[in-house]
mmCIF file of C-alpha atoms and ligand atoms in Angstrom:
data_model
loop_
_atom_site.group_PDB
_atom_site.id
_atom_site.type_symbol
_atom_site.label_atom_id
_atom_site.label_comp_id
_atom_site.label_asym_id
_atom_site.label_seq_id
_atom_site.Cartn_x
_atom_site.Cartn_y
_atom_site.Cartn_z
ATOM 1 C CA MET A 80 12.400 -12.102 -15.705
ATOM 2 C CA LEU A 81 10.901 -9.361 -13.990
ATOM 3 C CA ILE A 82 14.025 -6.821 -14.210
ATOM 4 C CA LYS A 83 13.468 -5.584 -17.944
ATOM 5 C CA ARG A 84 14.154 -1.974 -17.852
ATOM 6 C CA THR A 85 16.224 0.234 -15.375
ATOM 7 C CA PRO A 86 15.492 3.676 -16.005
ATOM 8 C CA SER A 87 18.046 6.267 -14.910
ATOM 9 C CA TRP A 88 15.779 7.368 -12.122
ATOM 10 C CA ALA A 89 16.097 3.914 -10.414
ATOM 11 C CA LEU A 90 19.838 3.845 -10.424
ATOM 12 C CA ARG A 91 20.275 5.186 -7.163
ATOM 13 C CA GLU A 92 17.944 2.691 -5.255
ATOM 14 C CA SER A 93 20.600 1.433 -3.034
ATOM 15 C CA GLU A 94 20.343 4.602 -0.954
ATOM 16 C CA ALA A 95 17.980 2.035 0.998
ATOM 17 C CA THR A 96 17.920 -1.656 1.244
ATOM 18 C CA PRO A 97 14.460 -3.003 0.006
ATOM 19 C CA GLU A 98 12.203 -4.300 2.546
ATOM 20 C CA HIS A 99 12.384 -7.984 1.060
ATOM 21 C CA LEU A 100 16.107 -8.136 2.301
ATOM 22 C CA VAL A 101 15.066 -8.501 5.588
ATOM 23 C CA LEU A 102 13.498 -11.729 4.812
ATOM 24 C CA SER A 103 16.405 -13.410 3.437
ATOM 25 C CA ARG A 104 18.280 -12.410 6.529
ATOM 26 C CA ARG A 105 15.690 -13.567 8.682
ATOM 27 C CA SER A 106 15.183 -17.256 6.705
ATOM 28 C CA LEU A 107 18.897 -17.773 7.182
ATOM 29 C CA VAL A 108 18.637 -17.018 10.842
ATOM 30 C CA ALA A 109 15.582 -19.628 10.857
ATOM 31 C CA GLY A 110 17.490 -22.004 8.699
ATOM 32 C CA ALA A 111 14.283 -23.085 7.538
ATOM 33 C CA LEU A 112 14.559 -21.422 3.850
ATOM 34 C CA GLY A 113 18.346 -22.026 3.071
ATOM 35 C CA GLY A 114 17.308 -23.918 0.267
ATOM 36 C CA ALA A 115 15.081 -21.114 -1.452
ATOM 37 C CA ALA A 116 18.162 -18.754 -0.825
ATOM 38 C CA ALA A 117 20.494 -20.825 -2.358
ATOM 39 C CA THR A 118 18.312 -21.486 -5.418
ATOM 40 C CA LEU A 119 18.097 -17.496 -5.671
ATOM 41 C CA GLY A 120 22.285 -17.395 -5.667
ATOM 42 C CA ALA A 121 22.455 -20.038 -8.127
ATOM 43 C CA GLY A 122 20.320 -18.150 -10.459
ATOM 44 C CA SER A 123 18.676 -21.507 -11.764
ATOM 45 C CA ALA A 124 15.398 -21.408 -10.141
ATOM 46 C CA LYS A 125 12.131 -22.389 -11.904
ATOM 47 C CA ALA A 126 10.108 -21.262 -8.802
ATOM 48 C CA GLY A 127 7.019 -19.570 -10.338
ATOM 49 C CA TRP A 128 7.177 -16.970 -7.162
ATOM 50 C CA LEU A 129 10.519 -15.802 -8.687
ATOM 51 C CA PHE A 130 9.831 -15.593 -12.080
ATOM 52 C CA GLY A 131 6.208 -15.138 -12.709
ATOM 53 C CA SER A 132 3.388 -17.300 -13.332
ATOM 54 C CA ASP A 133 2.429 -19.042 -16.653
ATOM 55 C CA GLU A 134 -1.077 -17.300 -16.429
ATOM 56 C CA LYS A 135 -1.545 -14.727 -19.397
ATOM 57 C CA PRO A 136 -2.667 -11.418 -18.644
ATOM 58 C CA ALA A 137 -6.423 -10.903 -18.064
ATOM 59 C CA PRO A 138 -8.507 -10.142 -20.747
ATOM 60 C CA PRO A 139 -9.688 -6.394 -21.330
ATOM 61 C CA GLU A 140 -12.506 -5.914 -18.765
ATOM 62 C CA THR A 141 -14.730 -2.857 -19.050
ATOM 63 C CA ASP A 142 -14.713 -0.683 -16.115
ATOM 64 C CA PRO A 143 -18.507 0.595 -15.824
ATOM 65 C CA THR A 144 -17.173 3.613 -13.478
ATOM 66 C CA ALA A 145 -14.549 4.716 -15.838
ATOM 67 C CA GLY A 146 -16.831 7.718 -16.830
ATOM 68 C CA LEU A 147 -17.148 8.880 -13.434
ATOM 69 C CA TYR A 148 -13.252 9.947 -13.475
ATOM 70 C CA PRO A 149 -11.988 12.514 -12.697
ATOM 71 C CA PHE A 150 -13.997 13.214 -9.533
ATOM 72 C CA LYS A 151 -14.825 16.296 -7.922
ATOM 73 C CA ARG A 152 -11.445 17.827 -6.857
ATOM 74 C CA ASN A 153 -10.846 18.644 -2.975
ATOM 75 C CA ASP A 154 -8.996 21.402 -2.765
ATOM 76 C CA ALA A 155 -8.187 21.039 0.831
ATOM 77 C CA TYR A 156 -5.335 18.779 0.056
ATOM 78 C CA ALA A 157 -2.344 20.695 -2.199
ATOM 79 C CA LEU A 158 1.074 20.096 -2.296
ATOM 80 C CA ASP A 159 4.155 21.817 -1.947
ATOM 81 C CA ARG A 160 5.968 19.855 -4.643
ATOM 82 C CA ALA A 161 5.296 18.589 -7.943
ATOM 83 C CA VAL A 162 3.172 15.633 -8.905
ATOM 84 C CA THR A 163 5.264 12.617 -10.052
ATOM 85 C CA PRO A 164 4.696 11.998 -13.669
ATOM 86 C CA GLU A 165 2.410 9.391 -14.252
ATOM 87 C CA ASN A 166 4.747 6.948 -16.375
ATOM 88 C CA VAL A 167 7.222 7.191 -13.500
ATOM 89 C CA ASN A 168 4.552 5.902 -11.045
ATOM 90 C CA LEU A 169 3.266 3.135 -13.574
ATOM 91 C CA ASN A 170 6.719 1.861 -13.798
ATOM 92 C CA TYR A 171 8.084 1.612 -10.231
ATOM 93 C CA ASN A 172 6.096 -0.406 -7.605
ATOM 94 C CA ASN A 173 5.888 -2.287 -4.553
ATOM 95 C CA PHE A 174 3.328 -5.197 -4.913
ATOM 96 C CA TYR A 175 5.139 -8.296 -3.730
ATOM 97 C CA GLU A 176 2.120 -10.578 -4.901
ATOM 98 C CA PHE A 177 3.692 -10.052 -8.445
ATOM 99 C CA GLY A 178 7.309 -10.136 -7.345
ATOM 100 C CA THR A 179 9.962 -8.311 -5.118
ATOM 101 C CA SER A 180 11.379 -6.272 -7.799
ATOM 102 C CA LYS A 181 9.863 -2.539 -8.618
ATOM 103 C CA TYR A 182 9.166 -3.648 -12.164
ATOM 104 C CA ILE A 183 6.186 -5.912 -11.894
ATOM 105 C CA ALA A 184 4.053 -3.765 -13.855
ATOM 106 C CA ASP A 185 3.748 -6.469 -16.807
ATOM 107 C CA GLU A 186 3.016 -9.045 -14.141
ATOM 108 C CA ALA A 187 0.167 -6.984 -12.508
ATOM 109 C CA GLN A 188 -1.751 -7.247 -15.865
ATOM 110 C CA LYS A 189 -2.834 -10.765 -14.917
ATOM 111 C CA LEU A 190 -4.774 -9.599 -12.133
ATOM 112 C CA PRO A 191 -8.635 -9.986 -13.212
ATOM 113 C CA LEU A 192 -10.565 -6.995 -12.108
ATOM 114 C CA ARG A 193 -14.004 -7.814 -12.451
ATOM 115 C CA PRO A 194 -16.142 -9.183 -10.923
ATOM 116 C CA TRP A 195 -14.559 -7.868 -7.897
ATOM 117 C CA THR A 196 -16.282 -7.957 -4.243
ATOM 118 C CA LEU A 197 -15.468 -6.320 -1.041
ATOM 119 C CA LYS A 198 -16.431 -8.505 2.091
ATOM 120 C CA ILE A 199 -17.638 -6.169 4.964
ATOM 121 C CA SER A 200 -17.493 -8.171 8.250
ATOM 122 C CA GLY A 201 -16.864 -8.018 11.950
ATOM 123 C CA LEU A 202 -17.958 -5.846 14.334
ATOM 124 C CA VAL A 203 -20.798 -4.302 12.052
ATOM 125 C CA GLU A 204 -24.351 -3.897 12.229
ATOM 126 C CA ARG A 205 -24.780 -5.894 8.897
ATOM 127 C CA PRO A 206 -21.812 -8.119 7.326
ATOM 128 C CA ARG A 207 -22.466 -7.493 3.707
ATOM 129 C CA GLU A 208 -20.745 -8.052 0.299
ATOM 130 C CA ILE A 209 -20.825 -5.299 -2.412
ATOM 131 C CA GLY A 210 -19.256 -4.975 -5.805
ATOM 132 C CA ILE A 211 -16.879 -2.401 -6.286
ATOM 133 C CA ASP A 212 -19.131 -0.769 -9.219
ATOM 134 C CA ASP A 213 -22.018 -0.466 -6.504
ATOM 135 C CA LEU A 214 -19.554 0.729 -3.681
ATOM 136 C CA LEU A 215 -18.824 3.769 -6.048
ATOM 137 C CA LYS A 216 -22.348 4.556 -6.444
ATOM 138 C CA ALA A 217 -22.979 4.391 -2.859
ATOM 139 C CA LEU A 218 -20.453 6.514 -1.369
ATOM 140 C CA PRO A 219 -18.876 10.297 -1.588
ATOM 141 C CA LEU A 220 -15.930 10.489 -3.841
ATOM 142 C CA ASP A 221 -13.274 13.096 -4.329
ATOM 143 C CA ASP A 222 -10.056 13.655 -5.958
ATOM 144 C CA ARG A 223 -7.014 14.872 -3.835
ATOM 145 C CA LEU A 224 -3.180 15.307 -4.009
ATOM 146 C CA TYR A 225 -1.182 13.499 -1.528
ATOM 147 C CA ARG A 226 2.574 12.843 -0.705
ATOM 148 C CA HIS A 227 3.588 9.324 -0.738
ATOM 149 C CA ARG A 228 6.730 8.046 1.711
ATOM 150 C CA CYS A 229 7.906 4.590 1.136
ATOM 151 C CA VAL A 230 10.039 3.366 4.152
ATOM 152 C CA GLU A 231 12.629 2.660 1.819
ATOM 153 C CA ALA A 232 13.587 6.360 1.823
ATOM 154 C CA TRP A 233 11.898 7.401 -1.542
ATOM 155 C CA GLY A 234 8.928 9.708 -1.871
ATOM 156 C CA MET A 235 6.648 10.781 -4.634
ATOM 157 C CA ALA A 236 3.262 12.861 -4.968
ATOM 158 C CA LEU A 237 0.201 11.960 -6.630
ATOM 159 C CA PRO A 238 -3.366 12.882 -7.414
ATOM 160 C CA TRP A 239 -5.734 10.084 -6.346
ATOM 161 C CA SER A 240 -9.457 9.743 -6.932
ATOM 162 C CA GLY A 241 -11.434 7.783 -4.172
ATOM 163 C CA ILE A 242 -13.303 7.780 -1.221
ATOM 164 C CA PRO A 243 -12.673 9.290 2.241
ATOM 165 C CA MET A 244 -12.247 6.682 4.460
ATOM 166 C CA LYS A 245 -14.357 8.026 7.316
ATOM 167 C CA ASP A 246 -17.486 8.241 4.819
ATOM 168 C CA PHE A 247 -16.727 4.305 4.059
ATOM 169 C CA VAL A 248 -16.658 3.654 7.979
ATOM 170 C CA ALA A 249 -19.951 5.579 8.603
ATOM 171 C CA TRP A 250 -21.555 3.639 5.696
ATOM 172 C CA ALA A 251 -20.336 0.174 6.990
ATOM 173 C CA LYS A 252 -21.715 1.028 10.462
ATOM 174 C CA PRO A 253 -19.469 -0.375 12.870
ATOM 175 C CA LEU A 254 -20.436 -1.488 16.154
ATOM 176 C CA GLY A 255 -19.228 0.333 19.291
ATOM 177 C CA SER A 256 -17.085 -2.406 20.247
ATOM 178 C CA ALA A 257 -14.880 -2.074 16.928
ATOM 179 C CA LYS A 258 -11.327 -0.984 17.660
ATOM 180 C CA TYR A 259 -9.665 -1.760 14.508
ATOM 181 C CA VAL A 260 -10.155 -2.056 10.670
ATOM 182 C CA LYS A 261 -8.311 -4.909 9.177
ATOM 183 C CA MET A 262 -7.863 -4.642 5.381
ATOM 184 C CA THR A 263 -6.716 -7.641 3.247
ATOM 185 C CA THR A 264 -5.525 -8.206 -0.274
ATOM 186 C CA PHE A 265 -6.889 -10.838 -2.601
ATOM 187 C CA LEU A 266 -5.416 -14.285 -2.452
ATOM 188 C CA ASN A 267 -4.827 -16.266 -5.814
ATOM 189 C CA PRO A 268 -1.206 -17.534 -6.176
ATOM 190 C CA LYS A 269 -2.524 -18.892 -9.471
ATOM 191 C CA VAL A 270 -2.234 -15.579 -10.662
ATOM 192 C CA ALA A 271 0.083 -13.886 -8.267
ATOM 193 C CA SER A 272 3.328 -15.563 -8.505
ATOM 194 C CA GLY A 273 4.610 -13.830 -5.374
ATOM 195 C CA GLN A 274 2.103 -15.459 -3.283
ATOM 196 C CA ARG A 275 3.800 -18.741 -4.173
ATOM 197 C CA SER A 276 6.646 -17.629 -2.069
ATOM 198 C CA PRO A 277 6.988 -18.861 1.402
ATOM 199 C CA LEU A 278 8.671 -16.209 2.601
ATOM 200 C CA TYR A 279 5.446 -14.238 3.437
ATOM 201 C CA GLU A 280 2.302 -14.852 5.367
ATOM 202 C CA TRP A 281 -0.280 -14.232 2.443
ATOM 203 C CA PRO A 282 -2.670 -12.751 2.176
ATOM 204 C CA TYR A 283 -1.298 -9.223 2.744
ATOM 205 C CA VAL A 284 -3.036 -7.607 5.662
ATOM 206 C CA GLU A 285 -2.881 -4.228 7.155
ATOM 207 C CA GLY A 286 -4.835 -2.242 9.603
ATOM 208 C CA LEU A 287 -5.808 1.000 11.174
ATOM 209 C CA THR A 288 -7.075 1.778 14.682
ATOM 210 C CA MET A 289 -10.780 3.416 14.389
ATOM 211 C CA ALA A 290 -9.424 6.801 15.133
ATOM 212 C CA GLU A 291 -7.169 6.482 12.307
ATOM 213 C CA ALA A 292 -9.391 5.239 9.821
ATOM 214 C CA THR A 293 -11.830 7.996 10.399
ATOM 215 C CA ASN A 294 -8.963 10.736 10.404
ATOM 216 C CA GLU A 295 -9.676 12.886 7.474
ATOM 217 C CA LEU A 296 -6.804 11.809 5.498
ATOM 218 C CA ALA A 297 -7.334 8.146 5.609
ATOM 219 C CA TYR A 298 -8.653 7.443 2.030
ATOM 220 C CA LEU A 299 -9.762 4.474 -0.237
ATOM 221 C CA ALA A 300 -8.342 5.082 -3.771
ATOM 222 C CA THR A 301 -9.888 3.654 -6.997
ATOM 223 C CA GLY A 302 -8.348 5.850 -9.117
ATOM 224 C CA ALA A 303 -5.267 7.963 -9.714
ATOM 225 C CA TYR A 304 -4.183 10.700 -12.513
ATOM 226 C CA GLY A 305 -7.955 11.060 -13.342
ATOM 227 C CA LYS A 306 -8.833 7.662 -14.449
ATOM 228 C CA PRO A 307 -9.368 4.139 -12.503
ATOM 229 C CA LEU A 308 -6.395 2.985 -10.729
ATOM 230 C CA ALA A 309 -3.699 0.880 -12.926
ATOM 231 C CA LYS A 310 -3.574 -2.925 -11.805
ATOM 232 C CA GLN A 311 0.143 -2.184 -10.608
ATOM 233 C CA MET A 312 -1.193 0.431 -8.294
ATOM 234 C CA GLY A 313 -3.515 -1.775 -6.276
ATOM 235 C CA ALA A 314 -6.763 -1.501 -8.351
ATOM 236 C CA PRO A 315 -9.616 -1.755 -8.121
ATOM 237 C CA ILE A 316 -9.381 -0.346 -4.865
ATOM 238 C CA ARG A 317 -6.513 0.482 -2.169
ATOM 239 C CA LEU A 318 -5.890 2.283 1.067
ATOM 240 C CA VAL A 319 -3.975 5.253 1.187
ATOM 241 C CA VAL A 320 -2.544 6.848 4.416
ATOM 242 C CA PRO A 321 -0.181 9.329 3.661
ATOM 243 C CA TRP A 322 1.064 10.089 6.888
ATOM 244 C CA LYS A 323 2.404 6.817 7.434
ATOM 245 C CA TYR A 324 4.949 4.319 5.540
ATOM 246 C CA GLY A 325 3.841 3.281 2.112
ATOM 247 C CA PHE A 326 3.759 -0.324 3.329
ATOM 248 C CA LYS A 327 0.564 0.575 5.395
ATOM 249 C CA SER A 328 -1.216 1.304 2.256
ATOM 250 C CA VAL A 329 -2.646 -2.149 1.253
ATOM 251 C CA LYS A 330 -3.464 -2.708 -2.265
ATOM 252 C CA SER A 331 -6.103 -4.712 -3.977
ATOM 253 C CA ILE A 332 -8.506 -5.068 -1.089
ATOM 254 C CA VAL A 333 -11.203 -7.689 -1.131
ATOM 255 C CA SER A 334 -11.990 -7.666 2.527
ATOM 256 C CA ILE A 335 -12.605 -5.001 5.185
ATOM 257 C CA GLU A 336 -13.101 -6.413 8.707
ATOM 258 C CA PHE A 337 -14.072 -4.520 11.809
ATOM 259 C CA THR A 338 -12.305 -6.093 14.908
ATOM 260 C CA GLU A 339 -11.359 -5.703 18.690
ATOM 261 C CA THR A 340 -7.930 -7.008 18.550
ATOM 262 C CA ARG A 341 -5.097 -5.852 16.650
ATOM 263 C CA PRO A 342 -4.744 -7.329 13.489
ATOM 264 C CA ASN A 343 -1.327 -9.221 12.629
ATOM 265 C CA THR A 344 0.131 -7.219 9.483
ATOM 266 C CA LEU A 345 2.181 -8.817 6.763
ATOM 267 C CA TRP A 346 5.317 -7.060 7.461
ATOM 268 C CA ALA A 347 5.167 -6.918 11.203
ATOM 269 C CA ALA A 348 5.055 -10.729 10.894
ATOM 270 C CA ALA A 349 7.906 -11.002 8.253
ATOM 271 C CA GLY A 350 10.169 -8.412 10.144
ATOM 272 C CA PRO A 351 9.064 -7.627 13.400
ATOM 273 C CA SER A 352 12.385 -5.843 14.367
ATOM 274 C CA GLU A 353 12.091 -3.483 11.170
ATOM 275 C CA TYR A 354 8.288 -2.976 10.428
ATOM 276 C CA GLY A 355 5.453 -2.308 12.986
ATOM 277 C CA PHE A 356 1.950 -1.577 13.165
ATOM 278 C CA TRP A 357 1.926 2.084 13.472
ATOM 279 C CA ALA A 358 4.732 3.062 11.030
ATOM 280 C CA ASN A 359 4.051 6.946 10.917
ATOM 281 C CA VAL A 360 6.922 8.897 9.086
ATOM 282 C CA ASN A 361 9.483 10.459 11.279
ATOM 283 C CA PRO A 362 12.613 11.600 9.927
ATOM 284 C CA GLN A 363 14.241 11.320 13.622
ATOM 285 C CA VAL A 364 13.931 7.718 13.724
ATOM 286 C CA ALA A 365 15.856 5.710 11.471
ATOM 287 C CA HIS A 366 15.159 2.246 10.136
ATOM 288 C CA PRO A 367 17.387 -0.133 11.761
ATOM 289 C CA ARG A 368 19.327 -0.266 8.476
ATOM 290 C CA TRP A 369 19.153 3.119 7.073
ATOM 291 C CA SER A 370 18.438 6.758 8.084
ATOM 292 C CA GLN A 371 14.994 8.185 7.298
ATOM 293 C CA ALA A 372 16.226 11.569 7.434
ATOM 294 C CA ARG A 373 15.774 12.401 3.610
ATOM 295 C CA GLU A 374 14.124 10.865 0.751
ATOM 296 C CA ARG A 375 14.853 10.547 -2.975
ATOM 297 C CA VAL A 376 12.071 12.152 -4.862
ATOM 298 C CA LEU A 377 11.018 9.518 -7.494
ATOM 299 C CA GLY A 378 11.351 10.742 -10.900
ATOM 300 C CA GLY A 379 14.617 12.722 -10.750
ATOM 301 C CA ASP A 380 18.009 12.995 -8.822
ATOM 302 C CA GLU A 381 16.755 15.242 -6.227
ATOM 303 C CA SER A 382 16.629 14.375 -2.485
ATOM 304 C CA ARG A 383 14.899 16.326 0.247
ATOM 305 C CA PRO A 384 14.552 16.212 3.790
ATOM 306 C CA THR A 385 11.686 13.869 5.324
ATOM 307 C CA LEU A 386 9.048 15.428 7.191
ATOM 308 C CA LEU A 387 7.449 14.635 10.381
ATOM 309 C CA TYR A 388 4.159 12.567 9.638
ATOM 310 C CA ASN A 389 5.258 13.268 6.074
ATOM 311 C CA GLY A 390 3.973 16.734 6.416
ATOM 312 C CA TYR A 391 0.672 15.909 8.054
ATOM 313 C CA ALA A 392 1.373 16.595 11.779
ATOM 314 C CA GLU A 393 -1.681 19.165 11.884
ATOM 315 C CA GLN A 394 -4.120 16.611 10.867
ATOM 316 C CA VAL A 395 -2.862 13.442 12.763
ATOM 317 C CA ALA A 396 -0.644 14.444 15.603
ATOM 318 C CA GLY A 397 -3.320 14.204 17.956
ATOM 319 C CA LEU A 398 -4.274 10.692 16.910
ATOM 320 C CA TYR A 399 -1.330 9.728 19.026
ATOM 321 C CA LYS A 400 -1.614 11.594 22.249
ATOM 322 C CA GLY A 401 -1.380 9.082 25.283
ATOM 323 C CA LEU A 402 0.361 6.348 22.920
ATOM 324 C CA GLU A 403 4.016 7.617 23.546
ATOM 325 C CA ARG A 404 5.054 4.105 24.722
ATOM 326 C CA GLU A 405 4.141 2.479 21.781
ATOM 327 C CA LYS A 406 6.578 2.227 18.879
ATOM 328 C CA LEU A 407 5.026 4.751 16.691
ATOM 329 C CA PHE A 408 7.578 5.164 14.006
ATOM 330 C CA MET A 409 8.319 1.978 12.778
HETATM 331 N N1 MTE B 604 -1.025 -5.820 -1.368
HETATM 332 C C1 MTE B 604 0.163 -5.291 -1.187
HETATM 333 N N2 MTE B 604 0.057 -3.958 -1.031
HETATM 334 C C2 MTE B 604 1.095 -3.019 -1.074
HETATM 335 C C3 MTE B 604 2.450 -3.436 -1.190
HETATM 336 C C4 MTE B 604 2.596 -4.890 -1.689
HETATM 337 O O1 MTE B 604 3.642 -5.439 -1.781
HETATM 338 N N3 MTE B 604 1.583 -5.508 -1.513
HETATM 339 N N4 MTE B 604 3.313 -2.667 -1.039
HETATM 340 C C5 MTE B 604 3.391 -1.600 -0.237
HETATM 341 C C6 MTE B 604 4.152 -0.566 -0.378
HETATM 342 S S1 MTE B 604 5.872 -1.025 0.224
HETATM 343 C C7 MTE B 604 4.352 0.656 -1.087
HETATM 344 S S2 MTE B 604 5.572 1.853 -0.704
HETATM 345 C C8 MTE B 604 3.136 1.255 -1.715
HETATM 346 C C9 MTE B 604 3.425 1.260 -3.354
HETATM 347 O O2 MTE B 604 2.439 1.775 -4.009
HETATM 348 P P1 MTE B 604 2.806 2.073 -5.799
HETATM 349 O O3 MTE B 604 3.367 0.850 -6.180
HETATM 350 O O4 MTE B 604 1.485 2.383 -6.167
HETATM 351 O O5 MTE B 604 3.645 3.157 -5.490
HETATM 352 O O6 MTE B 604 2.286 -0.031 -1.859
HETATM 353 C C10 MTE B 604 1.897 -1.114 -0.642
HETATM 354 N N5 MTE B 604 0.626 -1.726 -0.600
HETATM 355 MO MO1 MO B 605 6.925 0.969 0.533
#
């Protein structure tokens, strides 16, 4: 079973309903997945996507970039709050590829990280593939502290290492016709039992506009806490967009495509009335099923008021001028 430990800091999880519950409601409406829902209730399911894959943890890999960490500290991104302890972060994750509970850390160890190739395609001067280790050699790297706000009304703060997304975009040389950046997680249902679930349209896809992707805050993290990313946190490379709800920050990316049309994202497809493309943090716009006014601080009992754009209004509010008619906050 996936749920092994229930640390005291997780007990108040009911403050918000986890994202996956929207699916059970939707499937009941659709009537198409009644069987799956019934099996869940009976507790007798043998389906791999509920209880994990038979795949063994991937053998330990050497990470040729490990010696590069920590990168150079970028002091422009300081915090008004304590960094979330690493062990809290490592044991409370959203990574539905490995299960819908927060305790998927063990299951995620099955993900092999080398070789890991990133495909760059679509509206670019030169489509190409690059290994993760070569990517780190080709691009500027820094360390920075960011807040993180999950749509489920919990927040944390952490020290990332990675590549400023605007530097990645400049290096990838998109054509003038590119309007969006589409980012896709690996697809390997053999290793990731969650990807055998029929409830989601795998692989996980997320996207940004070009203006968002070239904003100073958008970031491709390859590490955290001064070392390469843990698998459960989205190794070897994930998006970090701290002014948006956490589901935008897609993990374990294998493909970055520049497109003219807005990508169809996994969550917008799964629950269009609850999760949108923009997903900017706003304490005044409630989720249909809970308030977003406050957030539980991961690692303790503290709760604090949520901030507009998660505290990054100064850097990002300008991106949304003229877009007021869009659903910017869901
Ligand atoms: N591929 C993928 N990326 C994902 C998710 C996921 O399930 N799959 N969950 C998202 C959500 S809802 C959040 S809050 C963050 C959680 O990141 P963390 O586990 O490192 O805290 O990852 C985001 N990226
Ligand atoms: Mo989230």
